[in-house]
C-alpha positions as a printed NumPy array, in Angstrom:
array([[  8.096, -15.702,  -5.778],
       [  8.59 , -19.307,  -6.933],
       [ 11.171, -20.152,  -4.323],
       [ 10.905, -22.931,  -1.801],
       [ 10.215, -20.541,   1.042],
       [  6.908, -20.485,   2.857],
       [  4.31 , -18.052,   1.639],
       [  4.797, -15.533,   4.46 ],
       [  8.634, -15.731,   4.067],
       [  8.328, -14.888,   0.395],
       [  6.229, -11.738,   1.208],
       [  8.655, -10.711,   3.93 ],
       [ 11.73 , -11.25 ,   1.624],
       [ 10.108,  -9.24 ,  -1.062],
       [  9.551,  -6.332,   1.344],
       [ 12.863,  -6.626,   3.053],
       [ 15.251,  -7.124,   0.152],
       [ 13.603,  -6.476,  -3.235],
       [ 11.749,  -3.235,  -2.692],
       [ 14.555,  -1.491,  -0.813],
       [ 16.873,  -2.159,  -3.824],
       [ 14.654,   0.135,  -5.862],
       [ 15.309,   3.122,  -3.545],
       [ 18.244,   4.607,  -5.472],
       [ 16.775,   4.497,  -8.992],
       [ 13.535,   6.013,  -7.514],
       [ 15.312,   8.915,  -5.86 ],
       [ 17.37 ,   9.663,  -8.974],
       [ 14.402,   9.285, -11.36 ],
       [ 16.247,   6.814, -13.548],
       [ 13.018,   5.316, -14.881],
       [  9.725,   6.68 , -15.907],
       [  6.584,   5.97 , -13.952],
       [  5.23 ,   3.62 , -16.627],
       [  8.236,   1.333, -16.078],
       [  7.462,   1.137, -12.359],
       [  3.821,   0.385, -13.216],
       [  5.038,  -2.585, -15.369],
       [  6.999,  -4.029, -12.386],
       [  4.048,  -3.497, -10.088],
       [  1.741,  -5.514, -12.488],
       [  4.211,  -8.364, -12.664],
       [  4.776,  -8.47 ,  -8.857],
       [  1.049,  -8.097,  -8.073],
       [  0.29 , -11.223, -10.221],
       [  3.008, -13.187,  -8.424],
       [  1.824, -11.955,  -4.921],
       [ -1.767, -13.014,  -5.639],
       [ -0.536, -16.449,  -6.715],
       [  1.561, -16.752,  -3.546],
       [ -1.507, -15.925,  -1.423],
       [ -3.778, -18.174,  -3.516],
       [ -5.928, -15.169,  -4.431],
       [ -7.856, -14.958,  -7.691],
       [ -7.148, -12.147, -10.115],
       [-10.371, -10.401,  -9.141],
       [ -9.23 ,  -9.953,  -5.622],
       [ -9.016,  -6.261,  -4.617],
       [ -5.575,  -4.746,  -4.919],
       [ -6.358,  -2.649,  -1.837],
       [ -5.99 ,  -5.828,   0.203],
       [ -2.363,  -6.05 ,  -0.861],
       [ -1.529,  -2.391,  -0.561],
       [ -3.603,  -1.362,   2.422],
       [ -2.48 ,  -0.628,   5.976],
       [ -1.226,  -3.436,   8.207],
       [ -3.445,  -2.477,  11.068],
       [ -6.481,  -3.098,   8.888],
       [ -5.243,  -6.631,   8.119],
       [ -3.689,  -5.804,   4.77 ],
       [ -0.162,  -6.622,   3.683],
       [  1.09 ,  -3.035,   3.267],
       [  3.126,  -3.923,   0.126],
       [  4.636,  -0.815,  -1.46 ],
       [  3.352,   0.356,  -4.853],
       [  6.543,   1.172,  -6.816],
       [  4.824,   3.732,  -9.05 ],
       [  3.607,   5.565,  -5.953],
       [  6.925,   5.108,  -4.112],
       [  8.701,   6.667,  -7.09 ],
       [  6.568,   9.791,  -6.723],
       [  7.011,   9.939,  -2.965],
       [ 10.772,   9.65 ,  -3.279],
       [ 10.945,  12.491,  -5.765],
       [  9.036,  14.769,  -3.411],
       [ 11.07 ,  13.619,  -0.432],
       [ 14.401,  14.25 ,  -2.247],
       [ 13.534,  17.86 ,  -3.236],
       [ 12.094,  18.604,   0.244],
       [ 15.189,  17.326,   2.032],
       [ 17.503,  19.321,  -0.164],
       [ 15.524,  22.519,   0.507],
       [ 15.374,  21.871,   4.24 ],
       [ 18.862,  20.437,   4.737],
       [ 20.556,  21.125,   8.084],
       [ 23.675,  22.041,   6.116],
       [ 23.445,  25.739,   5.184],
       [ 25.618,  25.333,   2.129],
       [ 23.52 ,  22.45 ,   0.677],
       [ 20.326,  24.3  ,   1.511],
       [ 21.613,  27.476,  -0.149],
       [ 22.667,  25.592,  -3.32 ],
       [ 19.411,  23.692,  -3.521],
       [ 17.378,  26.964,  -3.135],
       [ 19.432,  28.742,  -5.787],
       [ 19.092,  25.744,  -8.079],
       [ 15.34 ,  25.703,  -7.619],
       [ 14.967,  29.456,  -8.124],
       [ 16.952,  29.299, -11.381],
       [ 14.668,  26.482, -12.523],
       [ 11.51 ,  28.456, -11.817],
       [ 12.946,  31.604, -13.333],
       [ 13.686,  29.699, -16.584],
       [ 10.273,  28.078, -16.657],
       [  8.306,  31.229, -15.692],
       [ 10.569,  33.498, -17.808],
       [ 11.158,  35.915, -14.939],
       [ 14.209,  37.727, -13.688],
       [ 13.256,  37.172, -10.028],
       [ 10.774,  34.803,  -8.311],
       [  8.791,  35.166,  -5.042],
       [  7.665,  32.554,  -2.546],
       [  4.247,  32.579,  -4.361],
       [  6.003,  31.713,  -7.662],
       [  7.906,  28.833,  -6.038],
       [  4.56 ,  27.569,  -4.544],
       [  2.768,  27.859,  -7.822],
       [  5.529,  26.002,  -9.755],
       [  6.159,  23.135,  -7.389],
       [  2.447,  22.707,  -6.634],
       [  1.737,  22.585, -10.369],
       [ -0.766,  25.368, -10.306],
       [  1.396,  27.187, -12.849],
       [  0.938,  25.742, -16.348],
       [  4.321,  24.716, -17.695],
       [  4.611,  22.987, -21.003],
       [  8.406,  23.417, -21.336],
       [ 10.248,  20.125, -21.188],
       [ 13.614,  21.541, -22.191],
       [ 15.448,  20.004, -19.256],
       [ 14.786,  17.935, -16.153],
       [ 16.141,  18.052, -12.638],
       [ 15.064,  17.031,  -9.147],
       [ 12.612,  19.953,  -8.84 ],
       [ 10.884,  19.415, -12.161],
       [ 10.46 ,  15.795, -11.195],
       [  9.133,  16.828,  -7.726],
       [  6.644,  19.095,  -9.382],
       [  5.245,  16.257, -11.585],
       [  5.039,  13.959,  -8.528],
       [  3.341,  16.656,  -6.471],
       [  0.682,  17.223,  -9.172],
       [ -0.063,  13.426,  -9.389],
       [ -0.299,  12.937,  -5.632],
       [ -1.981,  16.331,  -4.966],
       [  0.746,  17.518,  -2.652],
       [  0.868,  21.265,  -2.178],
       [  4.067,  23.216,  -1.445],
       [  4.241,  26.319,   0.667],
       [  7.163,  28.713,   1.113],
       [  7.624,  31.314,   3.853],
       [ 10.794,  33.359,   3.537],
       [ 12.255,  30.621,   1.364],
       [ 11.506,  27.834,   3.841],
       [  9.495,  24.977,   2.324],
       [  6.452,  23.228,   3.781],
       [  4.322,  20.415,   2.412],
       [  0.554,  19.965,   2.721],
       [ -1.682,  17.063,   1.607],
       [ -5.212,  17.095,   2.808],
       [ -4.944,  17.107,   6.659],
       [ -1.167,  16.474,   6.704],
       [  1.207,  19.389,   7.192],
       [  5.009,  18.835,   7.168],
       [  7.475,  21.497,   8.184],
       [ 11.196,  21.611,   7.829],
       [ 11.582,  19.889,  11.24 ],
       [  9.51 ,  16.981,   9.817],
       [ 11.893,  16.351,   6.936],
       [ 12.548,  12.779,   8.034],
       [  8.836,  12.042,   8.267],
       [  7.719,  12.887,   4.736],
       [  7.842,   9.414,   3.194],
       [  6.212,   7.71 ,   6.287],
       [  3.457,  10.314,   6.701],
       [  2.353,  10.363,   3.099],
       [  2.769,   6.555,   2.578],
       [  0.798,   5.947,   5.725],
       [ -1.971,   8.282,   4.66 ],
       [ -2.295,   6.552,   1.226],
       [ -2.354,   3.113,   2.806],
       [ -5.12 ,   4.151,   5.198],
       [ -7.089,   5.52 ,   2.328],
       [ -6.832,   2.154,   0.445],
       [ -7.853,   0.22 ,   3.501],
       [-10.878,   2.447,   4.065],
       [-11.798,   2.026,   0.419],
       [-11.596,  -1.771,   0.789],
       [-13.892,  -1.637,   3.774],
       [-16.491,   0.073,   1.617],
       [-16.443,  -2.628,  -1.036],
       [-19.861,  -4.349,  -1.06 ],
       [-18.36 ,  -7.775,  -1.808],
       [-14.738,  -7.898,  -0.538],
       [-14.984,  -5.309,   2.164],
       [-15.663,  -7.922,   4.813],
       [-12.453,  -7.238,   6.806],
       [-13.933,  -4.747,   9.196],
       [-13.916,  -7.205,  12.15 ],
       [-10.24 ,  -7.927,  11.244],
       [ -9.389,  -4.253,  11.423],
       [-10.657,  -3.962,  14.975],
       [ -7.635,  -5.914,  16.406],
       [ -4.129,  -6.345,  15.221],
       [ -4.22 ,  -9.861,  16.777],
       [ -6.347, -10.967,  13.875],
       [ -3.362, -10.557,  11.604],
       [ -0.395, -11.467,  13.831],
       [  0.504, -14.365,  11.623],
       [  0.689, -12.509,   8.278],
       [  4.441, -12.059,   8.255],
       [  5.523, -14.653,  10.799],
       [  3.314, -17.678,  10.104],
       [  2.892, -18.148,  13.899],
       [  0.205, -20.623,  14.948],
       [ -0.804, -21.368,  11.402],
       [ -0.041, -23.87 ,   8.629],
       [  0.551, -23.824,   4.91 ],
       [ -2.958, -24.996,   4.169],
       [ -4.528, -22.286,   6.404],
       [ -2.329, -19.608,   4.846],
       [ -3.488, -20.56 ,   1.419],
       [ -7.075, -20.429,   2.612],
       [ -7.426, -17.353,   4.786],
       [ -6.875, -14.54 ,   2.242],
       [ -9.605, -15.787,  -0.049],
       [-11.882, -16.425,   2.96 ],
       [-11.448, -12.918,   4.369],
       [-12.304, -11.416,   1.029],
       [-15.131, -13.901,   0.47 ],
       [-13.607, -15.156,  -2.782],
       [-13.682, -18.866,  -2.142],
       [-15.014, -21.028,  -5.034],
       [-18.42 , -21.549,  -3.463],
       [-21.519, -21.714,  -5.494],
       [-23.068, -18.722,  -3.741],
       [-20.028, -16.576,  -4.596],
       [-20.569, -16.735,  -8.322],
       [-23.449, -14.331,  -9.051],
       [-22.307, -13.812, -12.645],
       [-23.29 , -17.428, -13.439],
       [-26.945, -17.647, -14.341],
       [-29.286, -20.64 , -14.116],
       [-26.97 , -22.811, -12.064],
       [-27.517, -24.759,  -8.896],
       [-26.34 , -22.668,  -5.914],
       [-27.404, -25.043,  -3.178],
       [-24.899, -26.254,  -0.603],
       [-22.989, -29.365,  -1.708],
       [-22.458, -30.449,   1.972],
       [-26.064, -30.649,   2.985],
       [-29.55 , -30.542,   1.532],
       [-30.965, -27.807,   3.78 ],
       [-29.486, -24.621,   2.228],
       [-30.289, -23.181,  -1.149],
       [-27.319, -20.844,  -1.201],
       [-23.78 , -22.084,  -0.529],
       [-22.009, -19.143,   1.151],
       [-19.001, -18.861,   3.448],
       [-20.978, -18.119,   6.669],
       [-23.17 , -21.172,   5.994],
       [-20.198, -23.484,   5.271],
       [-18.324, -22.292,   8.415],
       [-21.186, -22.162,  10.934],
       [-24.377, -23.909,   9.671],
       [-23.624, -26.685,   7.344],
       [-24.371, -29.961,   9.071],
       [-22.515, -31.937,   6.524],
       [-19.331, -30.162,   7.76 ],
       [-20.289, -30.173,  11.439],
       [-17.167, -32.158,  12.377],
       [-14.991, -29.162,  11.509],
       [-16.903, -27.055,  14.108],
       [-15.543, -29.366,  16.796],
       [-12.11 , -29.372,  15.3  ],
       [-12.037, -25.487,  15.108],
       [-13.299, -25.281,  18.737],
       [-10.548, -27.642,  19.948],
       [ -7.9  , -25.728,  18.036],
       [ -8.996, -22.427,  19.672],
       [ -8.921, -24.113,  23.128],
       [ -5.459, -25.519,  22.524],
       [ -4.205, -22.13 ,  21.461],
       [ -5.628, -20.449,  24.514],
       [ -4.186, -23.07 ,  26.775],
       [ -0.764, -22.706,  25.174],
       [ -0.876, -18.896,  25.537],
       [ -1.876, -19.135,  29.165],
       [  0.894, -21.575,  29.999],
       [  3.409, -19.314,  28.222],
       [  2.351, -16.271,  30.21 ],
       [  2.818, -17.937,  33.587]])
């Protein structure tokens, strides 16, 4: 994240090259979840520095859904769990009958050993993989024991009908025919939940107007019609985290009046952008920039 690339190129390179490289160790459960958490913490700090965000900026802004104006950066600890569930589900619903049969037999043997039964039913398989069956035996690990742990953490419920697996999570239901949609559907759901949680934040949840149109975030990953200075500014501005006097309520007995004029007792972002007469020249500049952008767009469309 310290390369000479522009800010948006660093984010795009991270999502295009670094995160996909973790796919194999995630699917094979090479590392424990705590190790992925450690990588997440290190990357999160670097990403916030790239976006010129303070440490107190909401993480949901980084990990939320793109259509809500967030960056949709994967959470490795969560991706690890999703890949474990996806791997087990794809084995059990494989289009190859031989692979499907071997996977089902392997899973049944695992559940038999854990439940100490000679035979298991669909209900037993559901109880085990959905983690409603209490199992304290860690004698060995395989893709199904890993999927069970991941399902418990993400609250994903397994269902079996005549040995055919299905997944449910809240209002999401995934059948065998949806085997290629598991990662996308669950990941999309969690990102939407984070974006909705961000909108409910009393301080930083000011991105509601941004979420109404994707055009508000068209430059996040391309840098179109923006500059380095603007890119460093906009994230903190959207979350209302700029170092203005009125944005520091934890500081007591300090002067919170506007530094650009003598007419406002509270220096806030709306005042600075729209009402501060000491910065009125920027109103004209902003107006001209919008007009130039519209003119360019109209000329291009002709």
